[in-house]
Coordinates of C-alpha atoms in Angstrom, one line a residue:
X1 CA 0.0 0.0 0.0
X2 CA 0.9 3.7 -0.3
X3 CA 2.0 4.2 3.2
X4 CA 4.3 1.2 3.3
X5 CA 6.9 3.3 1.4
X6 CA 7.4 5.3 4.5
X7 CA 8.2 2.3 6.7
X8 CA 12.0 3.0 6.6
X9 CA 11.5 6.2 8.6
X10 CA 10.5 4.0 11.6
X11 CA 12.4 0.8 11.0
X12 CA 15.8 2.2 10.1
X13 CA 16.7 4.6 12.8
X14 CA 20.4 4.3 12.2
X15 CA 20.2 4.7 8.4
X16 CA 21.4 7.9 6.8
X17 CA 18.6 10.4 6.3
X18 CA 19.4 10.7 2.6
X19 CA 18.5 7.0 2.2
X20 CA 14.9 7.6 3.5
X21 CA 12.0 7.5 1.0
X22 CA 11.1 11.0 -0.1
X23 CA 14.4 12.6 1.0
X24 CA 16.6 14.1 -1.7
X25 CA 20.2 15.2 -1.0
X26 CA 23.1 16.8 -2.8
X27 CA 26.5 16.1 -1.4
X28 CA 24.9 14.9 1.8
X29 CA 22.8 18.0 2.3
X30 CA 19.0 17.6 2.3
X31 CA 17.6 19.6 -0.7
X32 CA 14.1 18.1 -0.9
X33 CA 11.4 16.5 1.2
X34 CA 8.8 14.9 -1.0
X35 CA 6.3 13.5 1.5
X36 CA 3.1 13.8 -0.6
X37 CA 0.6 11.0 0.1
X38 CA 2.6 10.1 3.2
X39 CA -0.6 10.7 5.3
X40 CA 1.4 12.3 8.1
X41 CA -0.1 11.9 11.6
X42 CA -2.4 9.1 10.4
X43 CA -4.1 7.4 13.3
X44 CA -3.5 3.8 14.6
X45 CA -0.2 3.2 12.7
X46 CA 1.9 2.2 15.7
X47 CA 1.0 2.5 19.4
X48 CA 3.1 4.3 21.9
X49 CA 5.2 1.2 22.7
X50 CA 6.3 0.7 19.2
X51 CA 3.7 -2.0 18.5
X52 CA 1.9 -2.2 15.2
X53 CA -1.8 -1.6 15.7
X54 CA -4.3 -4.2 14.7
X55 CA -6.1 -2.1 12.1
X56 CA -3.0 -0.4 10.8
X57 CA -2.6 0.0 7.1
X58 CA 0.4 2.2 7.2
X59 CA 4.1 2.0 7.8
X60 CA 5.1 -1.3 9.4
X61 CA 2.0 -3.2 8.6
X62 CA 2.5 -6.9 8.0
X63 CA 1.9 -7.6 4.3
X64 CA 1.2 -11.3 4.8
X65 CA -2.4 -12.5 4.7
X66 CA -2.0 -14.1 8.2
X67 CA -4.1 -12.4 10.9
X68 CA -2.4 -10.6 13.8
X69 CA -2.4 -12.1 17.3
X70 CA -5.5 -10.9 19.0
X71 CA -3.9 -10.8 22.4
X72 CA -1.0 -8.3 21.9
X73 CA -1.7 -7.1 18.3
X74 CA 1.9 -7.9 17.3
X75 CA 2.7 -9.4 13.8
X76 CA 3.5 -13.0 14.0
X77 CA 6.5 -12.5 11.8
X78 CA 8.7 -10.0 10.1
X79 CA 7.8 -6.4 10.7
X80 CA 8.5 -5.8 14.3
X81 CA 10.2 -2.5 15.1
X82 CA 13.8 -2.5 16.5
X83 CA 14.0 -2.3 20.3
X84 CA 13.3 1.2 21.6
X85 CA 12.0 2.7 18.4
X86 CA 8.5 4.2 18.3
X87 CA 6.1 6.2 16.2
X88 CA 4.2 9.1 17.8
X89 CA 0.5 8.2 18.1
X90 CA -1.9 10.4 16.1
X91 CA -3.4 12.0 19.2
X92 CA 0.0 13.3 20.1
X93 CA 0.9 14.6 16.6
X94 CA 2.1 18.1 17.0
X95 CA 1.8 19.0 13.3
X96 CA 4.5 20.5 11.1
X97 CA 7.7 20.8 13.2
X98 CA 9.3 24.2 13.4
X99 CA 12.7 22.4 13.4
X100 CA 12.3 22.1 9.6
X101 CA 14.1 25.5 9.6
X102 CA 17.3 23.6 10.5
X103 CA 17.3 22.4 6.9
X104 CA 17.8 26.0 5.6
X105 CA 21.3 25.2 4.4
X106 CA 20.0 23.4 1.3
X107 CA 16.2 22.7 1.3
X108 CA 14.7 23.8 -1.9
X109 CA 11.6 21.5 -2.2
X110 CA 9.1 20.8 0.5
X111 CA 5.9 18.8 -0.2
X112 CA 3.7 17.7 2.7
X113 CA 0.5 17.5 0.6
X114 CA -2.4 15.1 0.7
X115 CA -2.1 14.3 4.4
X116 CA -5.7 14.5 5.7
X117 CA -4.7 13.7 9.3
X118 CA -1.9 16.4 9.4
X119 CA -3.1 19.1 11.8
X120 CA -1.8 22.3 13.5
X121 CA -0.6 25.5 11.9
X122 CA 2.0 26.5 9.5
X123 CA 5.1 27.4 11.6
X124 CA 6.5 30.8 11.0
X125 CA 10.0 29.2 11.0
X126 CA 9.3 28.1 7.4
X127 CA 10.2 31.6 6.5
X128 CA 13.8 30.8 7.4
X129 CA 14.2 28.3 4.5
X130 CA 15.8 30.9 2.3
X131 CA 16.6 28.6 -0.5
X132 CA 13.1 27.1 -0.7
X133 CA 11.7 27.2 -4.2
X134 CA 8.6 25.0 -3.8
X135 CA 6.3 24.9 -0.8
X136 CA 3.2 22.5 -1.0
X137 CA 1.1 21.9 2.0
X138 CA -2.2 21.4 0.1
X139 CA -5.1 19.0 0.7
X140 CA -4.5 18.7 4.4
X141 CA -7.8 20.0 5.7
X142 CA -6.9 20.0 9.4
X143 CA -4.2 22.7 8.9
X144 CA -5.6 25.8 10.5
X145 CA -4.4 29.3 11.5
X146 CA -3.1 32.0 9.3
X147 CA -0.6 32.2 6.5
X148 CA 2.6 33.3 8.2
X149 CA 3.9 36.7 7.1
X150 CA 7.4 35.3 7.4
X151 CA 6.8 33.4 4.1
X152 CA 7.5 36.7 2.4
X153 CA 11.1 36.2 3.3
X154 CA 11.4 33.3 0.8
X155 CA 13.0 35.3 -2.0
X156 CA 13.7 32.1 -4.0
X157 CA 10.1 30.8 -3.9
X158 CA 8.6 29.9 -7.2
X159 CA 5.6 27.8 -6.2
X160 CA 3.4 28.0 -3.1
X161 CA 0.3 25.7 -2.8
X162 CA -1.7 25.9 0.4
X163 CA -5.0 24.9 -1.2
X164 CA -7.8 22.8 0.4
X165 CA -6.9 23.5 4.0
X166 CA -8.7 25.4 6.8
X167 CA -6.5 28.5 6.8
X168 CA -8.1 31.8 7.8
X169 CA -7.3 35.5 8.0
X170 CA -6.0 37.8 5.3
X171 CA -3.1 37.6 2.9
X172 CA -0.1 39.7 4.0
X173 CA 0.6 42.1 1.1
X174 CA 4.3 41.4 1.4
X175 CA 3.7 37.9 0.2
X176 CA 2.6 39.4 -3.1
X177 CA 5.9 41.2 -3.5
X178 CA 8.0 38.1 -4.2
X179 CA 9.4 38.6 -7.7
X180 CA 10.3 35.0 -8.2
X181 CA 6.9 33.4 -7.6
X182 CA 5.2 31.8 -10.6
X183 CA 2.4 29.8 -9.0
X184 CA 0.1 30.8 -6.1
X185 CA -2.8 28.5 -5.1
X186 CA -4.8 29.2 -2.0
X187 CA -8.0 27.6 -3.3
X188 CA -10.7 26.4 -0.8
X189 CA -9.8 27.9 2.6
X190 CA -11.4 30.4 4.9
X191 CA -9.4 33.4 3.8
X192 CA -11.0 36.9 3.9
X193 CA -10.1 40.5 3.2
X194 CA -9.1 42.1 -0.1
X195 CA -6.8 40.7 -2.7
X196 CA -3.4 42.4 -2.4
X197 CA -1.8 44.4 -5.2
X198 CA 0.0 42.1 -7.6
X199 CA 2.1 44.5 -9.7
X200 CA 5.3 43.1 -8.1
X201 CA 4.5 39.5 -9.2
X202 CA 6.1 40.0 -12.7
X203 CA 6.8 36.3 -13.1
X204 CA 3.4 35.0 -11.9
X205 CA 1.7 32.6 -14.3
X206 CA -1.0 31.1 -12.1
X207 CA -3.1 32.8 -9.4
X208 CA -5.8 30.7 -7.8
X209 CA -7.7 32.3 -4.9
X210 CA -11.0 30.6 -5.6
X211 CA -13.8 29.0 -3.5
X212 CA -13.1 30.6 -0.1
X213 CA -15.8 29.7 2.4
X214 CA -18.2 32.6 3.1
X215 CA -17.6 35.4 2.7
X216 CA -14.2 34.9 1.1
X217 CA -12.4 37.7 -0.5
X218 CA -14.2 41.0 -0.7
X219 CA -13.6 44.3 -2.5
X220 CA -12.7 44.8 -6.1
X221 CA -10.3 42.9 -8.4
X222 CA -7.1 45.0 -8.1
X223 CA -6.3 46.9 -11.3
X224 CA -2.7 45.9 -10.7
X225 CA -3.5 42.4 -11.8
X226 CA -3.5 43.7 -15.3
X227 CA 0.2 44.5 -15.0
X228 CA 1.1 40.8 -14.6
X229 CA 1.9 40.3 -18.2
X230 CA 2.9 36.6 -17.9
X231 CA -0.4 35.5 -16.2
X232 CA -1.9 32.5 -17.8
X233 CA -4.5 31.3 -15.3
X234 CA -6.7 33.6 -13.1
X235 CA -9.2 31.9 -10.9
X236 CA -11.0 34.1 -8.3
X237 CA -14.4 32.3 -8.4
X238 CA -16.5 31.6 -5.4
X239 CA -15.8 34.8 -3.4
X240 CA -17.6 38.0 -2.7
X241 CA -15.8 40.3 -5.1
X242 CA -17.5 43.5 -6.2
X243 CA -16.9 46.2 -8.7
X244 CA -16.1 45.7 -12.4
X245 CA -13.7 43.5 -14.4
X246 CA -10.8 45.8 -15.2
X247 CA -11.0 46.9 -18.9
X248 CA -7.2 46.7 -18.9
X249 CA -7.3 43.0 -18.4
X250 CA -6.5 42.9 -22.1
X251 CA -2.9 43.7 -21.1
X252 CA -2.6 40.1 -19.8
X253 CA -1.8 38.8 -23.3
X254 CA -0.7 35.4 -22.0
X255 CA -4.0 34.7 -20.3
X256 CA -5.5 31.3 -21.1
X257 CA -8.2 31.0 -18.4
X258 CA -10.2 33.7 -16.5
X259 CA -12.7 32.3 -14.0
X260 CA -14.6 34.8 -12.0
X261 CA -17.7 32.6 -11.5
X262 CA -20.0 33.3 -8.5
X263 CA -19.1 36.8 -7.3
X264 CA -21.0 40.1 -7.2
X265 CA -19.2 41.7 -10.1
X266 CA -21.1 44.5 -12.0
X267 CA -20.5 46.5 -15.1
X268 CA -19.9 45.2 -18.6
X269 CA -17.7 42.5 -20.0
X270 CA -14.5 44.1 -21.2
X271 CA -14.3 44.1 -25.0
X272 CA -10.5 43.7 -24.7
X273 CA -11.0 40.1 -23.5
X274 CA -11.4 39.4 -27.2
X275 CA -7.9 40.6 -27.9
X276 CA -6.2 38.0 -25.8
X277 CA -5.4 35.4 -28.5
X278 CA -4.4 32.6 -26.1
X279 CA -7.7 32.8 -24.1
X280 CA -9.5 29.5 -24.1
X281 CA -11.8 29.6 -21.0
X282 CA -14.0 32.5 -20.0
X283 CA -16.2 31.7 -17.0
X284 CA -18.2 34.7 -15.7
X285 CA -21.3 32.9 -14.6
X286 CA -23.4 34.0 -11.6
X287 CA -22.4 37.7 -11.3
X288 CA -24.4 40.9 -12.0
X289 CA -22.9 41.8 -15.3
X290 CA -24.9 44.0 -17.6
X291 CA -24.5 45.3 -21.2
X292 CA -24.1 43.2 -24.2
X293 CA -21.9 40.3 -25.2
X294 CA -18.8 41.8 -26.9
X295 CA -18.4 40.9 -30.6
X296 CA -14.7 40.7 -30.0
X297 CA -15.1 37.4 -28.1
X298 CA -15.9 35.7 -31.4
X299 CA -12.4 36.4 -32.7
X300 CA -10.7 34.2 -30.1
X301 CA -9.1 31.4 -32.1
X302 CA -8.7 28.9 -29.2
X303 CA -11.9 29.6 -27.2
X304 CA -13.3 26.3 -25.9
X305 CA -15.4 27.3 -22.9
X306 CA -17.7 30.4 -22.6
X307 CA -20.1 30.7 -19.7
X308 CA -21.8 34.0 -19.2
X309 CA -25.0 32.6 -17.7
X310 CA -26.9 33.9 -14.7
X311 CA -26.1 37.6 -15.3
X312 CA -28.1 40.5 -16.5
X313 CA -26.8 40.7 -20.0
X314 CA -29.1 42.2 -22.7
X315 CA -29.3 42.6 -26.4
X316 CA -28.8 39.9 -29.0
X317 CA -26.3 37.1 -29.3
X318 CA -23.6 38.3 -31.7
X319 CA -24.1 36.4 -34.9
X320 CA -20.3 36.1 -35.3
X321 CA -20.0 34.2 -32.1
X322 CA -20.7 30.9 -33.9
X323 CA -17.7 31.5 -36.1
X324 CA -15.3 30.7 -33.3
X325 CA -13.9 27.4 -34.5
X326 CA -13.4 25.5 -31.2
X327 CA -16.2 26.1 -28.7
X328 CA -17.3 23.0 -26.8
X329 CA -19.3 24.7 -24.1
X330 CA -21.4 27.9 -24.6
X331 CA -23.7 28.8 -21.7
X332 CA -25.7 32.0 -21.9
X333 CA -28.8 31.1 -19.9
X334 CA -30.8 33.2 -17.5
X335 CA -29.9 36.6 -18.9
X336 CA -32.0 39.2 -20.7
X337 CA -31.1 38.2 -24.2
X338 CA -33.5 38.6 -27.1
X339 CA -33.6 37.7 -30.7
X340 CA -32.6 34.3 -32.0
X341 CA -29.7 32.0 -31.6
X342 CA -27.2 32.2 -34.4
X343 CA -27.5 29.3 -36.8
X344 CA -23.7 28.8 -36.7
X345 CA -24.1 27.9 -33.0
X346 CA -27.1 25.7 -33.6
X347 CA -25.2 23.8 -36.3
X348 CA -22.2 23.1 -34.0
X349 CA -23.0 19.5 -32.9
X350 CA -20.1 19.5 -30.4
X351 CA -21.4 22.3 -28.2
X352 CA -22.9 21.5 -24.7
X353 CA -22.3 17.8 -24.9
X354 CA -23.8 17.5 -28.4
X355 CA -27.2 19.0 -27.4
X356 CA -27.7 20.8 -30.7
X357 CA -27.4 17.5 -32.6
X358 CA -30.6 16.4 -31.0
X359 CA -32.4 19.6 -30.1
X360 CA -31.2 22.1 -32.6
X361 CA -31.1 25.7 -31.4
X362 CA -32.9 24.6 -28.2
X363 CA -29.6 22.9 -27.3
X364 CA -28.0 26.3 -27.0
X365 CA -30.9 28.3 -25.4
X366 CA -34.6 27.8 -25.0
X367 CA -36.5 30.3 -27.3
X368 CA -38.8 33.1 -26.1
X369 CA -41.7 31.9 -24.0
X370 CA -40.0 28.6 -23.3
X371 CA -37.9 27.4 -20.4
X372 CA -35.8 24.6 -18.9
X373 CA -35.6 24.9 -15.2
X374 CA -32.2 23.3 -14.9
X375 CA -30.1 24.7 -17.7
X376 CA -32.1 27.2 -19.7
X377 CA -31.5 24.9 -22.7
X378 CA -32.5 21.5 -23.8
X379 CA -30.4 18.5 -22.9
X380 CA -30.7 14.8 -22.2
X381 CA -32.1 15.8 -18.8
X382 CA -35.1 17.6 -20.3
X383 CA -36.4 19.6 -23.3
X384 CA -37.5 23.2 -23.4
X385 CA -41.1 23.6 -22.2
X386 CA -43.5 26.2 -23.4
X387 CA -44.8 28.7 -20.8
X388 CA -48.5 29.1 -20.3
X389 CA -50.0 32.2 -21.8
X390 CA -50.6 33.8 -18.4
X391 CA -46.9 33.3 -17.4
X392 CA -44.9 35.1 -20.0
X393 CA -43.4 37.9 -18.0
X394 CA -39.8 37.0 -18.9
X395 CA -39.5 37.3 -22.7
X396 CA -35.9 36.3 -22.9
X397 CA -33.9 33.5 -24.4
X398 CA -32.6 30.8 -22.1
X399 CA -35.2 31.2 -19.3
X400 CA -35.2 28.8 -16.4
X401 CA -38.8 29.4 -15.5
X402 CA -42.1 31.2 -16.3
X403 CA -43.4 34.2 -14.5
X404 CA -46.7 35.8 -14.2
X405 CA -47.0 39.5 -15.0
X406 CA -47.1 41.8 -12.0
X407 CA -48.0 45.5 -12.5
X408 CA -44.4 46.5 -11.7
X409 CA -43.3 44.3 -14.6
X410 CA -45.7 46.0 -16.9
X411 CA -44.4 49.4 -15.8
X412 CA -40.9 48.3 -16.4
X413 CA -41.6 47.1 -20.0
X414 CA -43.7 50.2 -20.6
X415 CA -40.9 52.5 -19.4
X416 CA -38.4 50.7 -21.6
X417 CA -40.6 51.0 -24.7
X418 CA -41.2 54.7 -24.0
X419 CA -37.4 55.3 -23.6
X420 CA -38.0 56.7 -20.2
X421 CA -34.3 57.0 -19.4
X422 CA -33.7 59.1 -22.5
X423 CA -37.0 60.9 -23.1
X424 CA -38.6 61.7 -19.7
X425 CA -37.6 64.7 -17.6
X426 CA -35.0 63.9 -15.0
X427 CA -37.4 64.6 -12.1
X428 CA -40.1 62.3 -13.6
X429 CA -38.0 59.2 -14.4
X430 CA -38.8 55.9 -12.6
X431 CA -36.0 54.3 -10.6
X432 CA -36.9 50.6 -10.4
X433 CA -33.8 49.9 -8.2
X434 CA -34.4 52.7 -5.6
X435 CA -34.7 51.5 -2.0
X436 CA -36.2 52.9 1.2
X437 CA -34.3 53.2 4.5
X438 CA -35.1 49.5 5.3
X439 CA -33.4 48.4 2.1
X440 CA -36.7 47.5 0.4
X441 CA -37.5 48.4 -3.2
X442 CA -39.7 51.5 -3.4
X443 CA -43.2 50.6 -4.4
X444 CA -44.2 51.5 -7.9
X445 CA -47.2 53.4 -6.5
X446 CA -44.7 56.1 -5.4
X447 CA -43.4 56.7 -8.9
X448 CA -44.1 60.1 -10.5
X449 CA -47.4 60.0 -12.4
X450 CA -48.5 56.6 -10.9
X451 CA -51.7 56.6 -8.8
X452 CA -53.0 53.5 -7.0
X453 CA -56.1 52.7 -5.1
X454 CA -56.3 51.6 -1.4
X455 CA -55.3 48.0 -2.4
X456 CA -52.2 49.1 -4.2
X457 CA -53.6 48.5 -7.6
X458 CA -52.6 51.1 -10.3
X459 CA -55.7 53.0 -11.3
X460 CA -54.2 56.0 -13.2
X461 CA -51.1 56.9 -15.1
X462 CA -50.2 60.5 -15.9
X463 CA -47.3 60.5 -18.4
X464 CA -44.8 63.4 -17.9
X465 CA -44.4 63.8 -21.6
X466 CA -45.7 66.4 -24.1
X467 CA -46.7 65.4 -27.6
X468 CA -43.6 67.1 -28.9
X469 CA -41.3 65.0 -26.7
X470 CA -43.2 61.9 -27.8
X471 CA -42.8 62.8 -31.5
X472 CA -39.1 63.6 -31.1
X473 CA -38.0 60.6 -29.0
X474 CA -40.5 57.8 -29.8
X475 CA -41.9 58.1 -33.2

């Protein structure tokens, strides 16, 4: 089994450390500790007396098919530990030892990943390993505490992976000033605060800060991220980021993947995304983006994944979007898109798992007045279903449900048709997003020119427009 590789650490106490599994040396000096999958601090490996536990599957386990003695739990042959040696029981495991700093003379590579029983905190003494180039303590979910600020002293560091742990607190801005770093992965922790400025990370190729547990990172995406010209992979999904996607993101000409899924981003999709020739994945689903889909995206020669669903995008789908040669996934559902799906997309039988091959254009988006509650498009899990006539308040492509018309919806549609934002006097325009002191939307009965009866039902509309304004702006 996997853990049996680590048996020599317990059974050969007099052996040279450079002969241990996972230890690399140069001229007798330890330069690497590759302990991935060692399952450090695993329970029930060996008891406090140096005896192999009955249910042990780790280092020192007897590989024969014979059962162990039920009286003293010792193997009947072979794998007994030398007299006096022992392994610390899991309940006494103190986590990552600060004494690792004594290896500062040569240690360049440290990988303690994939040890689900490893617990404790990251010792600040790791910052004394001045020659360290790779630090990987990922996928050890019992590791808690904060990221030590002392790690910013590792001037030779090229890769740091602390993903899938239980780290909390903020990122010290000094950590983002290490010029040598090429790879940063803090995915799936409990980190908070804002994302530090990144303009000093000139060699950075991968930045993964995704899926922090609520609330995760807040504030805007720093504009300095657009100064990292070598950046290839940007993953910030699953946080609480606000503000807009920097228009200057187009400066990241090496970018292959941008994943900002599930945040609270607003504004429009930067047209300059379409100028990044290497870009193959654009994942902006579940934000609050508005505006239209930029035509420039259709010019990306290697685009394979485009997900803009669950936003507030409007207008029509660019007809040139289907001319992109390689898309395999195109998800635009649950926006405010109108018109028709370009035939070039409908004819691409590879998109969305081959859904267009069976369902035609419905395999891209359900048409107006139709819905699919799971995807907004037809798939093997269900076709697009027509909405009943009295539930057609959402006249958009890719709907995930049908809605009945409320009087506020009617006013909203009416206001748009009448070009209220352009044609009506400033003091008479209707603000459908305005809130009262309690944070609730202001009732439409309070709009200028709207009169309601005692039950809140609109009974009179007085338009703030002269016939001249109507003729000039509407007709």
